[in-house]
Amino acid sequence: MSEIHDDDNDIPMLSGSALEALKEFYAERDAKEKELENLKAKKNTGDILSMDTFTENWNDSQFWYSQETADIFARELLAKCDNKSRIAVISAPSAFVQLKNVIASTSMSADKIPEIYLFEFDERFSIFPEFIFYDYKFPLKLPRE
């Protein structure tokens, strides 16, 4: 008759496949964090940005658009703007990133480039100087500037 030790039953164990999946998850997370750090280090270089650097977080109540939709938004917003215009993108980081991309990739003259701002809850986007923390639960809580 084998003896059962209660101590052995209290230790949770992952299966080999679950452990491999967990390792893969952490490796992907670490790679994304490294990409964000690299992006932060070279911000405002005019490089084309990709939303692939960021992973969508459903807890942050964001609107993530397809590349095509974000491009349509960006071009429509910029069509009638000049350097006195201001564009506030609220909780739609993909549209904001595409605005930056369209500005960087076209030969817009300085008198046509508006001020753009991203009002966003997700602090990962604070790598952009245009980031303004925004919580939709407190829509009137905005910086005074």
Short mmCIF file of C-alpha atoms in Angstrom, two decimals:
data_model
loop_
_atom_site.label_atom_id
_atom_site.label_comp_id
_atom_site.label_asym_id
_atom_site.label_seq_id
_atom_site.Cartn_x
_atom_site.Cartn_y
_atom_site.Cartn_z
CA MET A 1 0.00 0.00 0.00
CA SER A 2 1.42 3.38 -0.95
CA GLU A 3 1.54 6.19 1.46
CA ILE A 4 -0.04 9.51 0.40
CA HIS A 5 1.56 12.67 1.68
CA ASP A 6 -0.70 15.69 1.92
CA ASP A 7 2.29 17.96 1.23
CA ASP A 8 2.61 16.49 -2.29
CA ASN A 9 -1.02 17.22 -3.11
CA ASP A 10 -0.77 20.91 -2.18
CA ILE A 11 1.85 21.80 -4.80
CA PRO A 12 0.23 22.99 -8.05
CA MET A 13 1.90 21.66 -11.19
CA LEU A 14 1.62 22.78 -14.80
CA SER A 15 1.62 20.29 -17.61
CA GLY A 16 4.53 20.47 -20.04
CA SER A 17 2.37 22.05 -22.76
CA ALA A 18 0.93 24.62 -20.34
CA LEU A 19 4.44 25.52 -19.18
CA GLU A 20 5.59 25.94 -22.80
CA ALA A 21 2.57 28.16 -23.57
CA LEU A 22 3.36 30.27 -20.52
CA LYS A 23 7.00 30.63 -21.59
CA GLU A 24 5.87 31.67 -25.08
CA PHE A 25 3.47 34.23 -23.62
CA TYR A 26 6.21 35.78 -21.47
CA ALA A 27 8.67 35.80 -24.39
CA GLU A 28 6.12 37.63 -26.59
CA ARG A 29 5.35 40.09 -23.80
CA ASP A 30 9.06 40.78 -23.25
CA ALA A 31 9.59 41.28 -27.00
CA LYS A 32 6.70 43.80 -27.12
CA GLU A 33 8.12 45.66 -24.11
CA LYS A 34 11.50 45.84 -25.86
CA GLU A 35 9.82 47.19 -29.01
CA LEU A 36 8.09 49.87 -26.91
CA GLU A 37 11.39 50.83 -25.29
CA ASN A 38 13.03 51.11 -28.72
CA LEU A 39 10.14 53.22 -29.98
CA LYS A 40 10.36 55.44 -26.91
CA ALA A 41 14.10 55.93 -27.49
CA LYS A 42 13.59 57.10 -31.06
CA LYS A 43 10.31 59.03 -30.76
CA ASN A 44 9.67 61.90 -33.14
CA THR A 45 12.08 60.59 -35.76
CA GLY A 46 9.40 60.67 -38.43
CA ASP A 47 9.59 56.90 -38.90
CA ILE A 48 6.43 55.10 -39.96
CA LEU A 49 4.80 53.54 -36.91
CA SER A 50 2.97 50.24 -36.62
CA MET A 51 0.14 49.28 -34.31
CA ASP A 52 1.74 45.82 -34.26
CA THR A 53 4.04 47.21 -31.57
CA PHE A 54 1.03 47.51 -29.29
CA THR A 55 -1.35 44.74 -28.37
CA GLU A 56 -5.00 45.56 -27.97
CA ASN A 57 -6.16 45.63 -24.36
CA TRP A 58 -9.90 45.12 -24.09
CA ASN A 59 -9.86 46.38 -20.50
CA ASP A 60 -8.84 49.84 -21.68
CA SER A 61 -12.00 50.48 -23.75
CA GLN A 62 -10.11 51.58 -26.82
CA PHE A 63 -11.18 51.74 -30.44
CA TRP A 64 -8.68 49.92 -32.61
CA TYR A 65 -9.39 50.32 -36.29
CA SER A 66 -8.08 48.37 -39.24
CA GLN A 67 -5.21 49.97 -41.15
CA GLU A 68 -7.59 50.88 -43.97
CA THR A 69 -10.16 52.53 -41.69
CA ALA A 70 -7.51 54.40 -39.69
CA ASP A 71 -6.01 55.66 -42.96
CA ILE A 72 -9.40 56.94 -44.15
CA PHE A 73 -9.92 58.74 -40.82
CA ALA A 74 -6.46 60.28 -40.94
CA ARG A 75 -6.72 61.53 -44.52
CA GLU A 76 -10.22 62.95 -43.99
CA LEU A 77 -9.16 64.71 -40.80
CA LEU A 78 -6.09 66.20 -42.46
CA ALA A 79 -7.84 67.24 -45.69
CA LYS A 80 -9.15 70.56 -44.37
CA CYS A 81 -6.54 71.31 -41.71
CA ASP A 82 -3.84 73.87 -41.41
CA ASN A 83 -1.27 74.71 -38.74
CA LYS A 84 -3.94 76.51 -36.68
CA SER A 85 -6.12 73.38 -36.51
CA ARG A 86 -6.21 70.99 -33.58
CA ILE A 87 -7.23 67.35 -33.75
CA ALA A 88 -8.09 65.46 -30.56
CA VAL A 89 -8.19 61.69 -30.98
CA ILE A 90 -10.12 60.16 -28.09
CA SER A 91 -9.51 56.53 -27.12
CA ALA A 92 -8.55 55.57 -30.68
CA PRO A 93 -4.80 55.02 -30.71
CA SER A 94 -4.81 53.33 -34.13
CA ALA A 95 -6.31 56.47 -35.69
CA PHE A 96 -3.73 58.63 -33.88
CA VAL A 97 -0.82 56.48 -35.05
CA GLN A 98 -2.09 56.64 -38.62
CA LEU A 99 -2.41 60.44 -38.40
CA LYS A 100 1.27 60.56 -37.45
CA ASN A 101 2.12 58.17 -40.29
CA VAL A 102 0.25 60.17 -42.93
CA ILE A 103 1.92 63.38 -41.79
CA ALA A 104 5.36 61.70 -41.83
CA SER A 105 4.91 59.99 -45.19
CA THR A 106 3.42 62.83 -47.21
CA SER A 107 5.00 66.06 -48.23
CA MET A 108 2.64 68.22 -46.18
CA SER A 109 3.95 71.74 -45.87
CA ALA A 110 4.42 73.08 -42.35
CA ASP A 111 1.49 75.47 -42.81
CA LYS A 112 -0.83 72.46 -43.31
CA ILE A 113 0.21 70.33 -40.31
CA PRO A 114 -2.25 70.61 -37.40
CA GLU A 115 -1.59 70.02 -33.73
CA ILE A 116 -2.68 66.50 -32.85
CA TYR A 117 -3.38 65.03 -29.44
CA LEU A 118 -4.19 61.56 -28.20
CA PHE A 119 -6.56 61.43 -25.22
CA GLU A 120 -5.96 57.90 -23.99
CA PHE A 121 -6.16 55.72 -20.89
CA ASP A 122 -3.43 53.28 -21.96
CA GLU A 123 -0.17 54.64 -20.56
CA ARG A 124 1.89 52.75 -23.15
CA PHE A 125 1.03 55.58 -25.53
CA SER A 126 2.68 58.11 -23.22
CA ILE A 127 5.79 57.55 -25.34
CA PHE A 128 4.23 60.14 -27.64
CA PRO A 129 4.54 63.78 -26.56
CA GLU A 130 0.96 64.34 -27.78
CA PHE A 131 -0.38 61.86 -25.21
CA ILE A 132 -2.86 63.19 -22.65
CA PHE A 133 -4.14 60.80 -20.01
CA TYR A 134 -7.90 60.44 -20.37
CA ASP A 135 -10.36 58.23 -18.51
CA TYR A 136 -13.79 58.00 -20.15
CA LYS A 137 -15.27 57.43 -16.68
CA PHE A 138 -14.32 61.04 -15.87
CA PRO A 139 -14.87 62.77 -19.23
CA LEU A 140 -14.54 66.31 -17.89
CA LYS A 141 -11.33 65.68 -15.98
CA LEU A 142 -8.87 67.22 -18.41
CA PRO A 143 -5.64 69.17 -18.06
CA ARG A 144 -6.09 72.93 -18.00
CA GLU A 145 -3.76 73.65 -20.93
#
